[in-house]
């Protein structure tokens, strides 16, 4: 099965790609008609019982209804994250009149230190009401049993939620790549940079939400798994999130540095961020300042740079922080 939107708007392929490698089979991928699925062990199942509740947000103050556009308002809603989560994000305005048919980013890949029940991630997140889908990279010892950086997806319909392929919410079509697979390379400060293009698109003909990594179709969330996510999302978020249980120090986010120097050689970034409208066309974000939010600015910060110098960056987000050292 292929998406009906392959020939429509795409994003640049990551120039320093940390692209996932094929699964290592002798012929370079799974046999025709089959797909790779990460094997889950008894230990995996035991650890998953220790996972925290899914990340979520509660909007507590509305901006005025007058003089605001779809995704830019200086009086944005305040966000209260679920206990234990810390965010450093850029987002669109959460306006029920928004109609976003997709979004993307090219994210720098790092390996922030996370132990025990901590996790640290960079994600692209699409929201409509209680329905949420997201993708990106994460370091999550509880979920994966190690400290490696892995590509992930997450699904939440307000009642059920799960990562990767742990519940029947995602159909994988790639014969070479699966979810939860470790990335072979990560960036180092003042050293070599690696990044990856993440994109979620709505298929206008079939109604499914497709995941692309470096412009390669990985799979889709079928329209049937949602009760109200057809046609469009009303809010999109880009940036970092960390989690630490009560009484445990907060882990680093991104590269582990504050984005003070506005330099992509030391700061974690989401570059060439894009939005699609409900017709699958790009929304021009150049020069449009988006709302930013940081739960704990003393630990993690985020900067929105609508016109970052260089064609490879365009609208770029810099985020991160050391956490509690």
Coordinates of C-alpha atoms in Angstrom, one line a residue, residues 21 44 58 62 72-73 109 127 142-143 168 174 183 203 224 233 239 284-285 288-289 298 300 305 324:
X21 CA 20.1 1.3 8.4
X44 CA 10.2 -5.3 27.6
X58 CA -3.9 21.4 29.5
X62 CA -7.4 31.7 26.1
X72 CA 0.8 33.7 15.5
X73 CA -0.4 35.5 18.6
X109 CA 20.1 13.8 16.5
X127 CA -3.1 17.5 17.8
X142 CA 12.2 2.3 30.4
X143 CA 10.7 1.9 27.0
X168 CA -2.8 -1.9 16.6
X174 CA 8.6 -0.3 4.8
X183 CA 20.0 5.3 15.1
X203 CA -3.7 11.5 2.7
X224 CA -10.3 4.2 11.6
X233 CA -5.0 18.9 12.8
X239 CA 10.8 20.8 20.1
X284 CA 4.7 30.1 4.3
X285 CA 6.3 30.3 7.7
X288 CA 6.3 34.4 10.9
X289 CA 7.2 34.3 14.6
X298 CA 16.2 27.8 34.2
X300 CA 15.6 24.3 29.3
X305 CA 14.3 31.9 14.4
X324 CA 19.6 19.5 36.9

